mmCIF file of C-alpha atoms and ligand atoms in Angstrom:
data_model
loop_
_atom_site.group_PDB
_atom_site.id
_atom_site.type_symbol
_atom_site.label_atom_id
_atom_site.label_comp_id
_atom_site.label_asym_id
_atom_site.label_seq_id
_atom_site.Cartn_x
_atom_site.Cartn_y
_atom_site.Cartn_z
ATOM 1 C CA MET A 3 98.487 131.451 77.861
ATOM 2 C CA LEU A 4 99.555 128.405 79.974
ATOM 3 C CA ASN A 5 96.757 127.452 82.352
ATOM 4 C CA PHE A 6 98.912 125.308 84.695
ATOM 5 C CA HIS A 7 96.748 122.494 84.844
ATOM 6 C CA ASP A 8 99.275 120.003 83.860
ATOM 7 C CA SER A 9 101.102 120.215 87.227
ATOM 8 C CA LYS A 10 102.741 117.949 89.308
ATOM 9 C CA PHE A 11 104.959 117.848 92.530
ATOM 10 C CA LEU A 12 108.576 117.470 91.567
ATOM 11 C CA LYS A 13 110.678 117.432 95.005
ATOM 12 C CA SER A 14 111.368 119.112 97.731
ATOM 13 C CA VAL A 15 114.788 120.576 98.365
ATOM 14 C CA PHE A 16 116.809 121.143 101.740
ATOM 15 C CA ASP A 17 119.743 122.500 100.570
ATOM 16 C CA ALA A 18 119.443 125.847 98.278
ATOM 17 C CA LYS A 19 122.488 124.477 96.487
ATOM 18 C CA LEU A 20 120.502 121.675 94.986
ATOM 19 C CA ILE A 21 117.790 123.894 93.319
ATOM 20 C CA PRO A 22 117.048 122.871 89.616
ATOM 21 C CA LYS A 23 118.371 125.741 87.484
ATOM 22 C CA ASP A 24 117.087 124.599 84.099
ATOM 23 C CA LYS A 25 113.731 126.048 83.686
ATOM 24 C CA LYS A 26 111.833 129.417 84.310
ATOM 25 C CA THR A 27 110.758 129.664 87.889
ATOM 26 C CA VAL A 28 108.195 131.354 89.616
ATOM 27 C CA ILE A 29 108.767 131.537 93.638
ATOM 28 C CA PHE A 30 105.895 132.135 96.089
ATOM 29 C CA VAL A 31 107.385 133.963 99.226
ATOM 30 C CA GLY A 32 105.783 135.445 102.205
ATOM 31 C CA ARG A 33 104.776 135.139 105.947
ATOM 32 C CA SER A 34 103.718 131.940 107.321
ATOM 33 C CA ASN A 35 100.158 131.192 107.125
ATOM 34 C CA VAL A 36 99.140 133.847 104.360
ATOM 35 C CA GLY A 37 98.143 131.075 101.776
ATOM 36 C CA LYS A 38 101.259 130.468 99.456
ATOM 37 C CA SER A 39 100.712 126.817 99.253
ATOM 38 C CA SER A 40 96.802 127.538 98.823
ATOM 39 C CA LEU A 41 97.587 129.672 96.172
ATOM 40 C CA ILE A 42 99.919 127.514 94.150
ATOM 41 C CA ASN A 43 97.106 124.730 94.438
ATOM 42 C CA ALA A 44 94.418 127.259 93.235
ATOM 43 C CA LEU A 45 96.401 128.423 90.425
ATOM 44 C CA CYS A 46 96.846 124.797 89.230
ATOM 45 C CA GLU A 47 93.567 123.839 89.946
ATOM 46 C CA ASN A 48 94.702 120.976 92.357
ATOM 47 C CA SER A 49 93.617 121.241 95.692
ATOM 48 C CA LYS A 50 95.860 118.535 96.916
ATOM 49 C CA MET A 51 99.151 119.299 95.391
ATOM 50 C CA ALA A 52 100.802 121.701 97.935
ATOM 51 C CA ARG A 53 100.255 120.991 101.723
ATOM 52 C CA VAL A 54 98.167 123.345 103.568
ATOM 53 C CA SER A 55 97.489 123.902 107.187
ATOM 54 C CA SER A 56 95.535 126.459 109.212
ATOM 55 C CA LYS A 57 98.505 126.034 111.735
ATOM 56 C CA PRO A 58 101.818 128.618 110.675
ATOM 57 C CA GLY A 59 105.019 126.780 109.787
ATOM 58 C CA LYS A 60 103.352 123.910 107.549
ATOM 59 C CA THR A 61 105.909 124.311 104.517
ATOM 60 C CA ILE A 62 109.342 123.700 105.535
ATOM 61 C CA SER A 63 111.390 123.065 102.590
ATOM 62 C CA LEU A 64 111.742 124.328 99.005
ATOM 63 C CA ASN A 65 108.934 122.408 97.057
ATOM 64 C CA TYR A 66 109.400 122.235 93.288
ATOM 65 C CA PHE A 67 106.371 121.664 91.402
ATOM 66 C CA LEU A 68 106.765 121.161 87.499
ATOM 67 C CA ILE A 69 104.187 123.287 85.533
ATOM 68 C CA ASN A 70 103.218 121.916 81.802
ATOM 69 C CA LYS A 71 106.675 120.402 81.804
ATOM 70 C CA LYS A 72 107.961 124.047 81.059
ATOM 71 C CA ILE A 73 108.235 125.968 84.217
ATOM 72 C CA TYR A 74 108.717 125.611 87.980
ATOM 73 C CA PHE A 75 106.452 126.940 90.794
ATOM 74 C CA VAL A 76 108.448 127.079 94.039
ATOM 75 C CA ASP A 77 106.555 126.876 97.276
ATOM 76 C CA THR A 78 108.728 128.392 100.235
ATOM 77 C CA PRO A 79 108.833 128.309 104.219
ATOM 78 C CA GLY A 80 107.005 131.243 105.386
ATOM 79 C CA TYR A 81 108.837 133.759 107.475
ATOM 80 C CA GLY A 82 107.935 134.760 110.889
ATOM 81 C CA TYR A 83 107.556 131.569 112.382
ATOM 82 C CA SER A 84 110.667 130.669 113.413
ATOM 83 C CA SER A 85 110.726 127.578 115.599
ATOM 84 C CA LYS A 86 111.404 125.187 112.417
ATOM 85 C CA PRO A 87 114.879 124.120 111.905
ATOM 86 C CA THR A 88 114.691 125.101 108.349
ATOM 87 C CA SER A 89 113.565 128.544 108.811
ATOM 88 C CA PHE A 90 113.172 131.505 106.506
ATOM 89 C CA THR A 91 116.699 132.834 107.328
ATOM 90 C CA GLN A 92 118.759 129.779 106.856
ATOM 91 C CA LEU A 93 117.449 128.281 103.784
ATOM 92 C CA MET A 94 115.796 131.248 102.090
ATOM 93 C CA GLU A 95 118.994 133.404 102.720
ATOM 94 C CA SER A 96 120.917 130.561 100.697
ATOM 95 C CA PHE A 97 118.083 130.365 98.176
ATOM 96 C CA PHE A 98 118.223 133.969 97.409
ATOM 97 C CA VAL A 99 121.962 133.613 96.560
ATOM 98 C CA GLU A 100 121.661 130.452 94.439
ATOM 99 C CA ILE A 101 118.527 132.203 92.446
ATOM 100 C CA LYS A 102 121.168 134.750 90.856
ATOM 101 C CA TYR A 103 121.713 131.819 88.254
ATOM 102 C CA ILE A 104 118.237 131.286 87.264
ATOM 103 C CA THR A 105 115.223 132.923 85.432
ATOM 104 C CA LYS A 106 112.706 133.902 87.981
ATOM 105 C CA CYS A 107 110.037 135.886 89.084
ATOM 106 C CA VAL A 108 108.817 136.388 92.820
ATOM 107 C CA VAL A 109 105.230 136.379 93.897
ATOM 108 C CA PHE A 110 105.062 138.335 97.016
ATOM 109 C CA VAL A 111 102.380 136.898 99.133
ATOM 110 C CA LEU A 112 100.517 139.059 101.826
ATOM 111 C CA ASP A 113 97.527 138.545 103.842
ATOM 112 C CA SER A 114 95.056 141.261 103.024
ATOM 113 C CA ARG A 115 93.794 141.303 106.596
ATOM 114 C CA ARG A 116 96.821 142.052 108.235
ATOM 115 C CA ASN A 117 99.123 145.223 108.430
ATOM 116 C CA LEU A 118 102.901 144.658 107.027
ATOM 117 C CA MET A 119 105.336 143.690 109.664
ATOM 118 C CA ILE A 120 108.930 144.242 110.104
ATOM 119 C CA ASN A 121 109.764 140.926 108.198
ATOM 120 C CA ASP A 122 107.668 142.024 105.021
ATOM 121 C CA LYS A 123 109.371 145.277 104.905
ATOM 122 C CA VAL A 124 112.862 143.248 105.231
ATOM 123 C CA PHE A 125 112.049 140.990 102.723
ATOM 124 C CA TYR A 126 111.052 143.726 100.148
ATOM 125 C CA ASN A 127 114.155 145.843 100.986
ATOM 126 C CA ASN A 128 116.693 143.106 101.199
ATOM 127 C CA PHE A 129 115.708 140.657 98.910
ATOM 128 C CA LEU A 130 113.228 142.130 96.248
ATOM 129 C CA ILE A 131 114.700 145.579 96.019
ATOM 130 C CA ASP A 132 118.417 145.173 96.556
ATOM 131 C CA LYS A 133 118.748 142.011 94.451
ATOM 132 C CA ASN A 134 116.430 143.950 91.894
ATOM 133 C CA ILE A 135 114.223 140.735 91.462
ATOM 134 C CA LYS A 136 111.093 141.066 89.231
ATOM 135 C CA PHE A 137 107.929 140.450 91.527
ATOM 136 C CA PHE A 138 104.299 141.376 92.016
ATOM 137 C CA ILE A 139 102.306 141.349 94.954
ATOM 138 C CA VAL A 140 99.212 139.073 95.756
ATOM 139 C CA LEU A 141 96.926 140.001 98.682
ATOM 140 C CA THR A 142 95.120 137.003 99.897
ATOM 141 C CA LYS A 143 91.903 135.792 101.503
ATOM 142 C CA LYS A 144 89.995 138.899 99.991
ATOM 143 C CA ASP A 145 86.681 136.777 100.773
ATOM 144 C CA LYS A 146 87.676 137.787 104.521
ATOM 145 C CA ILE A 147 87.873 141.809 104.190
ATOM 146 C CA ASP A 148 85.280 144.640 103.922
ATOM 147 C CA LYS A 149 85.943 147.877 101.871
ATOM 148 C CA GLN A 150 87.497 149.533 104.690
ATOM 149 C CA GLN A 151 90.277 146.830 105.050
ATOM 150 C CA TYR A 152 90.707 146.880 101.400
ATOM 151 C CA ASP A 153 91.577 150.655 101.365
ATOM 152 C CA ALA A 154 93.883 150.043 104.393
ATOM 153 C CA VAL A 155 96.023 147.665 102.987
ATOM 154 C CA LEU A 156 96.538 149.561 99.942
ATOM 155 C CA ARG A 157 97.555 152.658 101.985
ATOM 156 C CA ASP A 158 99.905 150.473 104.039
ATOM 157 C CA ILE A 159 101.643 149.103 101.221
ATOM 158 C CA ASN A 160 101.669 152.501 99.184
ATOM 159 C CA LYS A 161 103.189 153.834 102.230
ATOM 160 C CA ASN A 162 105.878 151.314 102.743
ATOM 161 C CA PHE A 163 106.529 149.774 99.439
ATOM 162 C CA LYS A 164 107.549 153.109 97.387
ATOM 163 C CA ILE A 165 107.963 151.765 93.996
ATOM 164 C CA VAL A 166 104.862 149.271 93.355
ATOM 165 C CA LYS A 167 102.622 150.069 90.926
ATOM 166 C CA ASN A 168 98.811 149.473 91.456
ATOM 167 C CA GLU A 169 98.858 147.197 88.274
ATOM 168 C CA GLU A 170 101.349 145.074 90.298
ATOM 169 C CA ILE A 171 98.966 144.506 93.198
ATOM 170 C CA PHE A 172 96.266 141.699 92.972
ATOM 171 C CA PHE A 173 93.679 140.864 95.706
ATOM 172 C CA SER A 174 92.882 137.125 95.589
ATOM 173 C CA SER A 175 90.777 134.309 97.149
ATOM 174 C CA ILE A 176 90.711 130.800 96.695
ATOM 175 C CA LYS A 177 86.966 130.581 96.559
ATOM 176 C CA ASP A 178 87.088 133.360 93.634
ATOM 177 C CA SER A 179 88.003 131.943 90.184
ATOM 178 C CA LYS A 180 88.010 135.175 88.664
ATOM 179 C CA SER A 181 90.652 136.621 91.191
ATOM 180 C CA ILE A 182 92.958 133.415 90.515
ATOM 181 C CA ASN A 183 92.382 133.756 86.403
ATOM 182 C CA LYS A 184 93.764 137.680 86.990
ATOM 183 C CA ILE A 185 97.145 136.118 88.539
ATOM 184 C CA LYS A 186 97.502 133.516 86.154
ATOM 185 C CA LYS A 187 97.314 136.118 83.238
ATOM 186 C CA GLN A 188 99.969 138.312 85.134
ATOM 187 C CA ILE A 189 102.336 135.459 85.525
ATOM 188 C CA ASN A 190 101.814 134.742 81.671
ATOM 189 C CA PHE A 191 102.274 138.235 80.268
ATOM 190 C CA PHE A 192 104.398 139.654 82.891
ATOM 191 C CA TYR A 193 106.676 136.705 83.223
ATOM 192 C CA LEU A 194 106.415 133.982 80.556
ATOM 193 C CA ASN A 195 105.982 136.300 77.573
HETATM 194 N N1 LIG B 28 89.376 132.293 103.541
HETATM 195 C C1 LIG B 28 90.350 131.886 103.052
HETATM 196 N N2 LIG B 28 91.322 131.157 103.377
HETATM 197 C C2 LIG B 28 92.516 130.909 102.982
HETATM 198 C C3 LIG B 28 92.836 131.539 101.410
HETATM 199 N N3 LIG B 28 94.062 131.003 101.055
HETATM 200 C C4 LIG B 28 94.789 130.370 102.142
HETATM 201 N N4 LIG B 28 93.418 130.336 103.305
HETATM 202 C C5 LIG B 28 93.834 129.523 104.398
HETATM 203 O O1 LIG B 28 94.950 129.980 105.155
HETATM 204 C C6 LIG B 28 95.421 128.926 105.725
HETATM 205 C C7 LIG B 28 96.942 128.975 105.598
HETATM 206 O O2 LIG B 28 97.144 128.485 104.345
HETATM 207 P P1 LIG B 28 98.264 127.811 103.591
HETATM 208 O O3 LIG B 28 98.316 127.874 102.120
HETATM 209 O O4 LIG B 28 98.849 126.613 104.241
HETATM 210 O O5 LIG B 28 99.428 129.146 103.941
HETATM 211 P P2 LIG B 28 101.099 129.314 103.757
HETATM 212 O O6 LIG B 28 101.711 130.392 103.364
HETATM 213 O O7 LIG B 28 101.665 128.068 102.633
HETATM 214 O O8 LIG B 28 101.612 128.647 105.184
HETATM 215 P P3 LIG B 28 103.307 128.363 105.543
HETATM 216 O O9 LIG B 28 103.159 126.993 104.582
HETATM 217 O O10 LIG B 28 102.941 127.831 106.960
HETATM 218 O O11 LIG B 28 103.922 129.333 105.250
HETATM 219 C C8 LIG B 28 94.558 127.840 105.519
HETATM 220 O O12 LIG B 28 93.808 127.533 106.506
HETATM 221 C C9 LIG B 28 93.938 128.016 104.118
HETATM 222 O O13 LIG B 28 92.930 127.462 103.839
HETATM 223 C C10 LIG B 28 91.769 132.333 100.838
HETATM 224 O O14 LIG B 28 91.918 133.011 99.814
HETATM 225 N N5 LIG B 28 90.473 132.706 101.616
HETATM 226 MG MG1 LIG B 29 102.786 126.587 102.840
#
């Protein structure tokens, strides 16, 4: 199993036409502030690799990380935060056209404390389902929820995302290495094998 420890920032891409196409690629997508960059850092055990902020809208480009010289992790700008020039709609729509040509898997990142928003449903239907993209879901910040919220978010997902199986939903906390290890395994067995 690849453990993702050998990881480094490669480059930021502002024009989707310029994305690297030579390696298998894992793309982290989700609303602003859900914890995409934090999740990448946790998976790579490198807290300084991807820039994290408590304010939404931190990541504004497609940020490529080279993992074990073999695969790319891509950190993306969050949607639902539109005051940045390179918003989700401009950069990410062209990105999702370009990724037709690469071997990829999307990690669909959601905040376990929040209800699904219209943007999440649009992304699910228009990008993941319509474009038939291989993906699984990570619900972040599980250290901040109780059992009731845990059940509520699962209900919300099952109601709105009809074809997601329970084994494709992971709860994570950057403070809980067990939850991060399960996601490492998922990327390895679901995608890299
Ligand atoms: N308690 C807790 N906080 C978390 C967790 N993951 C992320 N955070 C916090 O959530 C905030 C946002 O994290 P980021 O990783 O920057 O979020 P992002 O999705 O990359 O945000 P954008 O780049 O703006 O799209 C930061 O304050 C993180 O410390 C988690 O598992 N538990
Ligand atoms: Mg980010």
